[in-house]
PDB file of C-alpha atoms and ligand atoms in Angstrom:
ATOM      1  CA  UNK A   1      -7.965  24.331   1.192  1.00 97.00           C
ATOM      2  CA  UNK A   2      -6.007  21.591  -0.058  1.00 98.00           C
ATOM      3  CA  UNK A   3      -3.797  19.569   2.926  1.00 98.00           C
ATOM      4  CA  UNK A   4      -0.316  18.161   2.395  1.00 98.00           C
ATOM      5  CA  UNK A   5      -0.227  15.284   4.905  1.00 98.00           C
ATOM      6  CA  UNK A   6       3.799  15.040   5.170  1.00 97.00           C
ATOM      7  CA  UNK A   7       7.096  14.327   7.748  1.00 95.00           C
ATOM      8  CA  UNK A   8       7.509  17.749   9.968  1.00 93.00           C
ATOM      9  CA  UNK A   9      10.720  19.006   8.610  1.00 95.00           C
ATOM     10  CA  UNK A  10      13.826  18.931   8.976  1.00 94.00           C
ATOM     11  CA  UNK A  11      17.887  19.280   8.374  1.00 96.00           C
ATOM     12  CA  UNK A  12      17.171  23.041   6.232  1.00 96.00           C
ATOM     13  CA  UNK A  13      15.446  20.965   3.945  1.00 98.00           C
ATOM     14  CA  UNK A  14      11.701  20.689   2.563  1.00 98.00           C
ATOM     15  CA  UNK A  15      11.099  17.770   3.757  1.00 98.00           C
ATOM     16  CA  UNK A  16      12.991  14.383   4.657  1.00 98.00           C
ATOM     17  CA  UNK A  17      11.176  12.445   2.299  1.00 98.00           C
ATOM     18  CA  UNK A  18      11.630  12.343  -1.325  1.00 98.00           C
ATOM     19  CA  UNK A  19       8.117  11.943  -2.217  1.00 98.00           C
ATOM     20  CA  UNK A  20       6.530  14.648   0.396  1.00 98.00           C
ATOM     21  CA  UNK A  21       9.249  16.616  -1.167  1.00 98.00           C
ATOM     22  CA  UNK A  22       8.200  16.269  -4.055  1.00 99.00           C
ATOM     23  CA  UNK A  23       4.657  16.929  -3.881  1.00 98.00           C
ATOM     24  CA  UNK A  24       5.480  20.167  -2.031  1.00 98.00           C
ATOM     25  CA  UNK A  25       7.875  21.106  -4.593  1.00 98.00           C
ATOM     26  CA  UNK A  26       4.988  20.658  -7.058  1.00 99.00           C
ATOM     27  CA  UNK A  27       2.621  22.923  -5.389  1.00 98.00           C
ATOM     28  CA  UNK A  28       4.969  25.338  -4.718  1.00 98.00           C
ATOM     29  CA  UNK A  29       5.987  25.488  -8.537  1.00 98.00           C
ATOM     30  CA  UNK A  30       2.227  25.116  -9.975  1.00 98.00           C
ATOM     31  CA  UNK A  31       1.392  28.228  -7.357  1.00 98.00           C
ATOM     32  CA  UNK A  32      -1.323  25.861  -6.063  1.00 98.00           C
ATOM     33  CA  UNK A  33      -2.525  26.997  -2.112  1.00 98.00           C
ATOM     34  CA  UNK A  34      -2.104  24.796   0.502  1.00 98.00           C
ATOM     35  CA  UNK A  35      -1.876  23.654   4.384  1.00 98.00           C
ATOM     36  CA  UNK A  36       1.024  21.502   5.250  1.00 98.00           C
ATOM     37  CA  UNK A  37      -0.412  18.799   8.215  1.00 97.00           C
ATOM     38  CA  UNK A  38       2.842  17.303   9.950  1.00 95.00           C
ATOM     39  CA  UNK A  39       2.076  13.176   9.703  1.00 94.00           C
ATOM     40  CA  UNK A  40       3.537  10.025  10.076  1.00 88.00           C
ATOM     41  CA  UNK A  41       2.856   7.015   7.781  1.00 90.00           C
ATOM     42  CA  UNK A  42       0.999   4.882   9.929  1.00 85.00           C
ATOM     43  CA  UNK A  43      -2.398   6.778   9.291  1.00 86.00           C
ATOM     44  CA  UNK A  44      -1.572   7.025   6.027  1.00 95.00           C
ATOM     45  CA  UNK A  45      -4.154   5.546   3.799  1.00 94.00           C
ATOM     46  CA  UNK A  46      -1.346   3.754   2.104  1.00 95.00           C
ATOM     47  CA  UNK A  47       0.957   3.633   4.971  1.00 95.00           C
ATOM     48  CA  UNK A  48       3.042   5.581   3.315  1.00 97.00           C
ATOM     49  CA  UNK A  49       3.707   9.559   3.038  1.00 98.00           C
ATOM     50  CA  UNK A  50       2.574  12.273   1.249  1.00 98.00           C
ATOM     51  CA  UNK A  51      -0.852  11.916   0.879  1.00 98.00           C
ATOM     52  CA  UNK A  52      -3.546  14.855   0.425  1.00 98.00           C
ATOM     53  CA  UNK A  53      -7.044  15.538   1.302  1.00 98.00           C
ATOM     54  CA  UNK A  54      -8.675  17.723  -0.750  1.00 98.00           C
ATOM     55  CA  UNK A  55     -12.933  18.748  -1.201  1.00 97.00           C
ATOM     56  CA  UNK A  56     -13.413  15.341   0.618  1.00 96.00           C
ATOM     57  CA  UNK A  57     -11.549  13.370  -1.488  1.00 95.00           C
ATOM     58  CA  UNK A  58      -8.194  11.641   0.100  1.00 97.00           C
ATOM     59  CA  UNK A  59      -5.024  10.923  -1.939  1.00 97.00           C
ATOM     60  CA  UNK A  60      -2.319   8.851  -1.147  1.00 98.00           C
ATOM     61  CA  UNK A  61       1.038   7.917  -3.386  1.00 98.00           C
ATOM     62  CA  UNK A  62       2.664  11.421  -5.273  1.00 98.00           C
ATOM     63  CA  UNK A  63       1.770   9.992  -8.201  1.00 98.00           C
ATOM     64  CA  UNK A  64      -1.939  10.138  -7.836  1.00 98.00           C
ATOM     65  CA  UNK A  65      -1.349  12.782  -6.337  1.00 98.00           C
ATOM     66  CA  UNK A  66       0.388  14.513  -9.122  1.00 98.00           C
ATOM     67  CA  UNK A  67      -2.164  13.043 -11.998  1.00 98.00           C
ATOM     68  CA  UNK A  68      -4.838  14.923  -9.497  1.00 98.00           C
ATOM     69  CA  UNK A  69      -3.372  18.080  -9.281  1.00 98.00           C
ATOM     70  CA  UNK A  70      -2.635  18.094 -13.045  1.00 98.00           C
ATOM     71  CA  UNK A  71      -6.245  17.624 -14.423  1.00 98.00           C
ATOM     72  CA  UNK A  72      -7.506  19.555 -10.894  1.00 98.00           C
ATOM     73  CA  UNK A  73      -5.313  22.693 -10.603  1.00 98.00           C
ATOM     74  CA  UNK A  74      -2.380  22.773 -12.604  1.00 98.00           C
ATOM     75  CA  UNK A  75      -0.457  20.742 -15.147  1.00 98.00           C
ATOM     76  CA  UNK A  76       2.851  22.096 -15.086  1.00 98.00           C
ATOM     77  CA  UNK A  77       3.834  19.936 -18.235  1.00 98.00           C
ATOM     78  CA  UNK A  78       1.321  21.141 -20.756  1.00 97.00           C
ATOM     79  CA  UNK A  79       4.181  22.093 -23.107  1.00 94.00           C
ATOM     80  CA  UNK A  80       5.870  18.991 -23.429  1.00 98.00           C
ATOM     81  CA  UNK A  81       5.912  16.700 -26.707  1.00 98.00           C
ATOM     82  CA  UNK A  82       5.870  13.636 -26.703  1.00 98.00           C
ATOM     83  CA  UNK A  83       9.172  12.164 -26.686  1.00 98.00           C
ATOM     84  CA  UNK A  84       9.821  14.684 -23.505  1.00 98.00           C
ATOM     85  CA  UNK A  85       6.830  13.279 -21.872  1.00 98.00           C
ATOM     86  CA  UNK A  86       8.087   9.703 -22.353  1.00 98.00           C
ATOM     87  CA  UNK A  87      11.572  10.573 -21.144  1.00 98.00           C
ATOM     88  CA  UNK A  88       9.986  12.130 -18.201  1.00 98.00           C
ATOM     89  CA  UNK A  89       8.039   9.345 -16.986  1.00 98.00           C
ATOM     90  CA  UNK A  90      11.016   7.032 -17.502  1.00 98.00           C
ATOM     91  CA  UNK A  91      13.148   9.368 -15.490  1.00 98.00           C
ATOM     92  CA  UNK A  92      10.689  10.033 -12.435  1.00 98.00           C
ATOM     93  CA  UNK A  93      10.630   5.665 -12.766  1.00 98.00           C
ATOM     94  CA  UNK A  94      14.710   5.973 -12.662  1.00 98.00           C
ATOM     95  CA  UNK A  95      14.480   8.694  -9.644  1.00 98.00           C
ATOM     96  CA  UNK A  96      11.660   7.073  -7.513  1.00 98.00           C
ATOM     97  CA  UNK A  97      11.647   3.144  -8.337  1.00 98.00           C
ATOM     98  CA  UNK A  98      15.777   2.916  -8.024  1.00 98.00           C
ATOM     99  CA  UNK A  99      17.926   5.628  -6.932  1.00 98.00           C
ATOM    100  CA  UNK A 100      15.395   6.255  -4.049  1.00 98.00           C
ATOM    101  CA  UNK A 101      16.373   2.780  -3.346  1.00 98.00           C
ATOM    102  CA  UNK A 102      20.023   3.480  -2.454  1.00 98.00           C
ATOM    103  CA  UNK A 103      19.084   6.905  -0.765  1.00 98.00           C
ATOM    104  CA  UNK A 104      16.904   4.487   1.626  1.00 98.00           C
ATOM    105  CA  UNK A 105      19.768   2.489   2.262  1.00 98.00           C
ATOM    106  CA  UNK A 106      22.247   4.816   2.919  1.00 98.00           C
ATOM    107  CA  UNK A 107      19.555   5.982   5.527  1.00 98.00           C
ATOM    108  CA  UNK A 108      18.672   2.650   7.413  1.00 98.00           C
ATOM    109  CA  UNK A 109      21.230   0.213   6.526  1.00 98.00           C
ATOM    110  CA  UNK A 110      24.592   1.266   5.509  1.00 98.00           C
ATOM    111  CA  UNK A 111      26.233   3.140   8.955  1.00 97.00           C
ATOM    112  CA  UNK A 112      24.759   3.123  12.616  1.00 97.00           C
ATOM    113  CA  UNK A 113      25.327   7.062  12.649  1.00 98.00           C
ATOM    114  CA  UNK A 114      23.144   7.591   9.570  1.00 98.00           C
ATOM    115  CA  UNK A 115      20.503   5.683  11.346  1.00 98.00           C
ATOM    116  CA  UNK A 116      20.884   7.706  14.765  1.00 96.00           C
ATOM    117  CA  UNK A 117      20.417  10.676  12.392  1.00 97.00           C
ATOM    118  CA  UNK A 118      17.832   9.777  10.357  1.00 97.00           C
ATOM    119  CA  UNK A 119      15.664   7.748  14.014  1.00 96.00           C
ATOM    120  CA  UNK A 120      15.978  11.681  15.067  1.00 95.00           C
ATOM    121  CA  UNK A 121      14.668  12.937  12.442  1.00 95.00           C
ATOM    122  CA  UNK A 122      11.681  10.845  11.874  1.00 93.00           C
ATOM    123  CA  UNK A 123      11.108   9.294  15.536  1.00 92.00           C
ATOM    124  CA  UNK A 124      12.316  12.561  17.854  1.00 90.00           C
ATOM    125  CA  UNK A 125       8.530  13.631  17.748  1.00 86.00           C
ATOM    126  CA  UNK A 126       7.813  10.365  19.615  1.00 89.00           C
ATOM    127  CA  UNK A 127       7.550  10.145  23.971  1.00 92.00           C
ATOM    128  CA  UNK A 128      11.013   8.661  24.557  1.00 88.00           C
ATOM    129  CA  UNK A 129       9.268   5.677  26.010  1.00 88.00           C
ATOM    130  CA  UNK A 130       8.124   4.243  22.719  1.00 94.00           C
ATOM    131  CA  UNK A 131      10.445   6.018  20.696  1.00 93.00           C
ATOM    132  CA  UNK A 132      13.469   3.324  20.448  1.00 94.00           C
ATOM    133  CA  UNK A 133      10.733   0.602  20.047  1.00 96.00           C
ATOM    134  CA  UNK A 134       8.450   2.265  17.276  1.00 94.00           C
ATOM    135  CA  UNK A 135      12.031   3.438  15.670  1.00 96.00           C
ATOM    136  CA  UNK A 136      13.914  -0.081  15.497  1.00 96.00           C
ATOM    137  CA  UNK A 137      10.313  -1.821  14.763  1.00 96.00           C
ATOM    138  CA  UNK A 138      10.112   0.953  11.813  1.00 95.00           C
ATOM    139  CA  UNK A 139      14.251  -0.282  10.530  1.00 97.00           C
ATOM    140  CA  UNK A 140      13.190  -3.839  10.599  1.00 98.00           C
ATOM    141  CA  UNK A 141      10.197  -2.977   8.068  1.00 97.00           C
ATOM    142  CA  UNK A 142      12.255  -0.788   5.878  1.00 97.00           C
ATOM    143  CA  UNK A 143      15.251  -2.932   5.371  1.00 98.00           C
ATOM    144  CA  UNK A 144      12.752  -6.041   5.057  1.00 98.00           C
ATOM    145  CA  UNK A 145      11.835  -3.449   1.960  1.00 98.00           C
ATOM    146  CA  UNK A 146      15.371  -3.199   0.804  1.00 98.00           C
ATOM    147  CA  UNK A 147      15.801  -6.350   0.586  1.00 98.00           C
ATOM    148  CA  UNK A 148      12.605  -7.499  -1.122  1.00 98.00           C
ATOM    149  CA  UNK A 149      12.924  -4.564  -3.550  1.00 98.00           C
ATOM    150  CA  UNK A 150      16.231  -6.488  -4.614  1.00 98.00           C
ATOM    151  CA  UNK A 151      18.800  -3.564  -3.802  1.00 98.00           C
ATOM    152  CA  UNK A 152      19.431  -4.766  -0.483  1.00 98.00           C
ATOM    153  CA  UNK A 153      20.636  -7.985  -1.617  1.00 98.00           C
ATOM    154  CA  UNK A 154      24.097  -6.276  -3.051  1.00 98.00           C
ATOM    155  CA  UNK A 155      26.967  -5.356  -1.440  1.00 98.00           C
ATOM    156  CA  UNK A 156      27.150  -1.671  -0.195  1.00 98.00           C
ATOM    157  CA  UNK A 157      30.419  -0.985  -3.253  1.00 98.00           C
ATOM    158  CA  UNK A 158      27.788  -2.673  -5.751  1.00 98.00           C
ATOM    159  CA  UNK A 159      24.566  -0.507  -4.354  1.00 98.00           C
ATOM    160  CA  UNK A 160      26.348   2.588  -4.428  1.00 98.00           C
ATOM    161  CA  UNK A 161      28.072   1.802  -7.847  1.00 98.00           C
ATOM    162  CA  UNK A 162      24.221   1.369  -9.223  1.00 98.00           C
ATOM    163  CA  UNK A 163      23.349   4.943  -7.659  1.00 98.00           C
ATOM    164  CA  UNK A 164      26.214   6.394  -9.213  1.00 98.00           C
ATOM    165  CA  UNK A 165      25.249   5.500 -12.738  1.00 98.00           C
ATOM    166  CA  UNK A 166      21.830   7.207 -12.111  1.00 98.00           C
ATOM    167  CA  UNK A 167      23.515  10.064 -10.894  1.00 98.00           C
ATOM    168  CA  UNK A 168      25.619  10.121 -14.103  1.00 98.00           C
ATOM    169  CA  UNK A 169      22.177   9.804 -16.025  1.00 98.00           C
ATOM    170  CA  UNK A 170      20.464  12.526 -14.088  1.00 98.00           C
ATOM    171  CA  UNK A 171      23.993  15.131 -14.348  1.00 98.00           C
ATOM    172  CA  UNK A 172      24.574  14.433 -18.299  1.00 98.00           C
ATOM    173  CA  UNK A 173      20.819  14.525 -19.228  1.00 98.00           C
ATOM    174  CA  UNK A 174      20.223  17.886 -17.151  1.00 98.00           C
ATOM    175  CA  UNK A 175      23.389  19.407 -18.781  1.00 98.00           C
ATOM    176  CA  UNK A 176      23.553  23.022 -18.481  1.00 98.00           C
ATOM    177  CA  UNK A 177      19.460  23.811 -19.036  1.00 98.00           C
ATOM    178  CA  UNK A 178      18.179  25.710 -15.765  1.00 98.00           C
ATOM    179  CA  UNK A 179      15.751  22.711 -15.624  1.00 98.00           C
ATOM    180  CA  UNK A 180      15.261  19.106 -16.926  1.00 98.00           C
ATOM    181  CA  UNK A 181      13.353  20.697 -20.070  1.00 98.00           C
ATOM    182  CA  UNK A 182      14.672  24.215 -20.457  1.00 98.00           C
ATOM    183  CA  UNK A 183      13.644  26.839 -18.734  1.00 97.00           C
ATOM    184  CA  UNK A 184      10.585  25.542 -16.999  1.00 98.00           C
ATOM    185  CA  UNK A 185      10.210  23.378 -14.477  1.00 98.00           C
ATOM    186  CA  UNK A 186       7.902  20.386 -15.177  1.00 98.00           C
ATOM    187  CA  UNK A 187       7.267  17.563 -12.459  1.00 98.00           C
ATOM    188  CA  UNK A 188      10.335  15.613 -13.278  1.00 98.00           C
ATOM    189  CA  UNK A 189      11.923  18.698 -11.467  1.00 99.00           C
ATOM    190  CA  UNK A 190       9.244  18.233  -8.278  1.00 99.00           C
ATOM    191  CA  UNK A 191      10.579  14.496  -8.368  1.00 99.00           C
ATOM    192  CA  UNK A 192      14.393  14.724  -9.128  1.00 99.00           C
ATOM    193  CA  UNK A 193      14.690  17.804  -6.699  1.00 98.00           C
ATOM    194  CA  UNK A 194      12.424  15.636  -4.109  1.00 98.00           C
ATOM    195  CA  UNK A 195      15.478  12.691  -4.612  1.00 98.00           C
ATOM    196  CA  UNK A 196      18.567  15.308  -5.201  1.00 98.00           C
ATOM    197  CA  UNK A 197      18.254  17.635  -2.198  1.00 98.00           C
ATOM    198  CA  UNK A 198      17.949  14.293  -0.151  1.00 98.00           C
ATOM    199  CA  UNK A 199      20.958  13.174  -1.179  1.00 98.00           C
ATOM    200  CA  UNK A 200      23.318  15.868  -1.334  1.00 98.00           C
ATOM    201  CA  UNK A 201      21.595  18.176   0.924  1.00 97.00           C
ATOM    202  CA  UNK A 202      21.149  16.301   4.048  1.00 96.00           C
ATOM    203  CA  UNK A 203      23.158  15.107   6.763  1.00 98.00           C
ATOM    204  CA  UNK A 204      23.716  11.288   6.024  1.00 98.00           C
ATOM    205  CA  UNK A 205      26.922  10.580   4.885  1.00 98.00           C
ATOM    206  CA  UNK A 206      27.480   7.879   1.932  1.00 98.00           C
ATOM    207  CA  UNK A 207      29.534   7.305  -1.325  1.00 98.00           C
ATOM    208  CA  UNK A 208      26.521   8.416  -3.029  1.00 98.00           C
ATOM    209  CA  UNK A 209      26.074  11.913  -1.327  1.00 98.00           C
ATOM    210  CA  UNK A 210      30.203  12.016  -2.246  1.00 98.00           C
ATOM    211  CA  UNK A 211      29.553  11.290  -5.660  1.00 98.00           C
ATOM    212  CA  UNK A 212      26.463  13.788  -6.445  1.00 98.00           C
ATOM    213  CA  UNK A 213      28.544  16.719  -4.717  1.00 98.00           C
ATOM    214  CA  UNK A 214      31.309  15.928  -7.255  1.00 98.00           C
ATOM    215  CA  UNK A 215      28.230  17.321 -10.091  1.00 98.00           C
ATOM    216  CA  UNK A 216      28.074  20.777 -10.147  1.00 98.00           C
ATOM    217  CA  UNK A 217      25.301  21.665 -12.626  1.00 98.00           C
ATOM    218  CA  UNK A 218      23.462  18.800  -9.892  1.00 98.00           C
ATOM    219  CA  UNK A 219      24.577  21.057  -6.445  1.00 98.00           C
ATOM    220  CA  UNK A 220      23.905  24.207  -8.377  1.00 98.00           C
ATOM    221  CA  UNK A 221      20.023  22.769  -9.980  1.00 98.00           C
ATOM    222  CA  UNK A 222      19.466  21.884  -6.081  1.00 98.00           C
ATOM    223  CA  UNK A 223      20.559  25.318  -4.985  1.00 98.00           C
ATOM    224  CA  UNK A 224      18.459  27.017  -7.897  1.00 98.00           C
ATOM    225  CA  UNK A 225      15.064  25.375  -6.471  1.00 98.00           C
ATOM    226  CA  UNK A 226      15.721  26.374  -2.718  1.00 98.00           C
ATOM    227  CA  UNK A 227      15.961  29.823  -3.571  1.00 98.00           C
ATOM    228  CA  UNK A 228      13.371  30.063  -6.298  1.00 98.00           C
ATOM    229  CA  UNK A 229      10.274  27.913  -4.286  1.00 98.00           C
ATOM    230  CA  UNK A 230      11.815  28.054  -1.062  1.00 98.00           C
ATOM    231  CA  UNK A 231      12.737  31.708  -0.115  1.00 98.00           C
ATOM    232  CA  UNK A 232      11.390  30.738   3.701  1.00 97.00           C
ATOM    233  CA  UNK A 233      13.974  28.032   4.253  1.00 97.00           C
ATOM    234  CA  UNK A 234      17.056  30.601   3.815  1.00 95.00           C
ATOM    235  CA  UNK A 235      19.192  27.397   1.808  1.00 95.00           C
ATOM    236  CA  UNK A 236      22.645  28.918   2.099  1.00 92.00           C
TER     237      UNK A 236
HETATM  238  N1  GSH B   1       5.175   5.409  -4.273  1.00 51.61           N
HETATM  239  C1  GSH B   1       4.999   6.247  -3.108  1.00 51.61           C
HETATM  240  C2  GSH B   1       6.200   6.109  -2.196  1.00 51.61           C
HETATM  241  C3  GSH B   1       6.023   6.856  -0.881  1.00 51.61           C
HETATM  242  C4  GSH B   1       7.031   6.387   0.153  1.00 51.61           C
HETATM  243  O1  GSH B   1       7.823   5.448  -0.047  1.00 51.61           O
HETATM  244  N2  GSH B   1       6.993   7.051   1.314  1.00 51.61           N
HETATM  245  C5  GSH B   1       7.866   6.683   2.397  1.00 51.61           C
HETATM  246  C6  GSH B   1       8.616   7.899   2.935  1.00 51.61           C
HETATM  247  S1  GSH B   1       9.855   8.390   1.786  1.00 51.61           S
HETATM  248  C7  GSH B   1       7.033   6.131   3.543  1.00 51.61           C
HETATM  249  O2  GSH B   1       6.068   6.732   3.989  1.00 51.61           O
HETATM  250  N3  GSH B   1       7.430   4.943   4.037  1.00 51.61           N
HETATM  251  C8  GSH B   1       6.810   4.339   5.159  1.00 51.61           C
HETATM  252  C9  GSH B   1       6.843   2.841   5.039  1.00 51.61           C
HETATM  253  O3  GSH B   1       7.191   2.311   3.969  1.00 51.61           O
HETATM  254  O4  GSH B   1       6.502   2.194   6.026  1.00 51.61           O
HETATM  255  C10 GSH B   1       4.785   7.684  -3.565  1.00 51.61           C
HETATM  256  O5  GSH B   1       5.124   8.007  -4.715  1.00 51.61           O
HETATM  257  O6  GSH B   1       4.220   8.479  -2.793  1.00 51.61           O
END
């Protein structure tokens, strides 16, 4: 059977990553069976989670992932046209290759109780003696990240400012539909729900959690896909 490699989880959520949350949220949706193998990324064949194993073949990076489980098992947006497809990829490029950006730093940069919650989270599994050490090692990395990515060079008002315009984007373009296309979902919902439920859902406090709580069709499209794929989790 096919294995998730992903972060155990956590906070009531799928998982604490965007992307493992996303790939889950995929499976889930397509009705595709699978194990779920708690990980961390540093036996990750990209060093980096989710990644799958699957008939012999390993997978890193959700969207290989994704293009494999489309032409392998499911491909949840056969319907689309065109023009959706299009705006879809430039969305899950919006969600994953920005926004995820500013949910990373609200995480590991922006407050010293976000990072106590979110060393927890990810390092708690660890024996306490190299727990601090792999943890802070781990923050260096990520914020060396931030700041190469090019977010991490702004202030925290102009970071969170950028979030909030994708947030914006993300609210007005999934109106009042059910999902980002109608009444399916497709895997822009796998991604934006992977990205959403980690913002407003979780316990790290920012402007940008503030701001995406202020969107109701955005609380109540997070709050739709709990229930609906995630009946175990008992989302309030
Ligand atoms: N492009 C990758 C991104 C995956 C990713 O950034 N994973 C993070 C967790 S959210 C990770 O494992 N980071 C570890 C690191 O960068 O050292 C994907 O789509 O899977």
């Amino acid at each position: 059977m096919l294995k998730l490699y992903q972060f155990e989880r956590s906070w009531g959520i799928p998982n604490l990553s965007p992307f493992c949350c996303k790939i889950e949220t995929y499976l889930r949706m397509a009705g595709i069976e699978h194990d779920i193998k708690p990980a961390l990324p540093m036996r990750a064949p990209k060093g980096k989670l989710p990644y799958i194993s699957d008939n012999g073949k390993t997978l890193g990076d959700s969207r290989f992932i994704i293009e494999y489980l489309k032409s392998t098992y499911k491909n949840l947006d056969n319907g689309l046209t065109g023009e959706e497809l299009a705006i879809s990829t430039a969305m899950q490029r919006l969600l994953e290759e920005h926004l995820f950006w500013v949910a990373l730093y609200s995480r590991w940069q922006y407050t010293d109780e976000n990072w106590q919650v979110n060393k927890q989270a990810i390092f708690g599994v660890l024996p306490p003696i190299i727990r601090d050490i792999a943890a802070n090692r781990w923050r260096k990395k990520i914020q060396q990240q931030i700041y190469g990515h090019g977010m991490g060079r702004h202030q925290a008002e102009e970071i969170f400012a950028l979030g909030k315009q994708d947030i914006d984007a993300l609210s007005d373009y999934l109106g009042h539909k059910p999902y980002f296309f109608g009444d399916h979902p497709t895997t822009l919902d796998a991604s934006a729900f992977g990205l959403l439920i980690n913002i407003s859902g979780c316990p790290i406090e920012s402007p940008l959690k503030e701001y995406a709580l202020t969107k109701e069709n955005l609380t109540a499209y997070n709050t739709r896909i709990m229930h609906s794929f995630y009946p175990d989790l008992h989302f309030p």
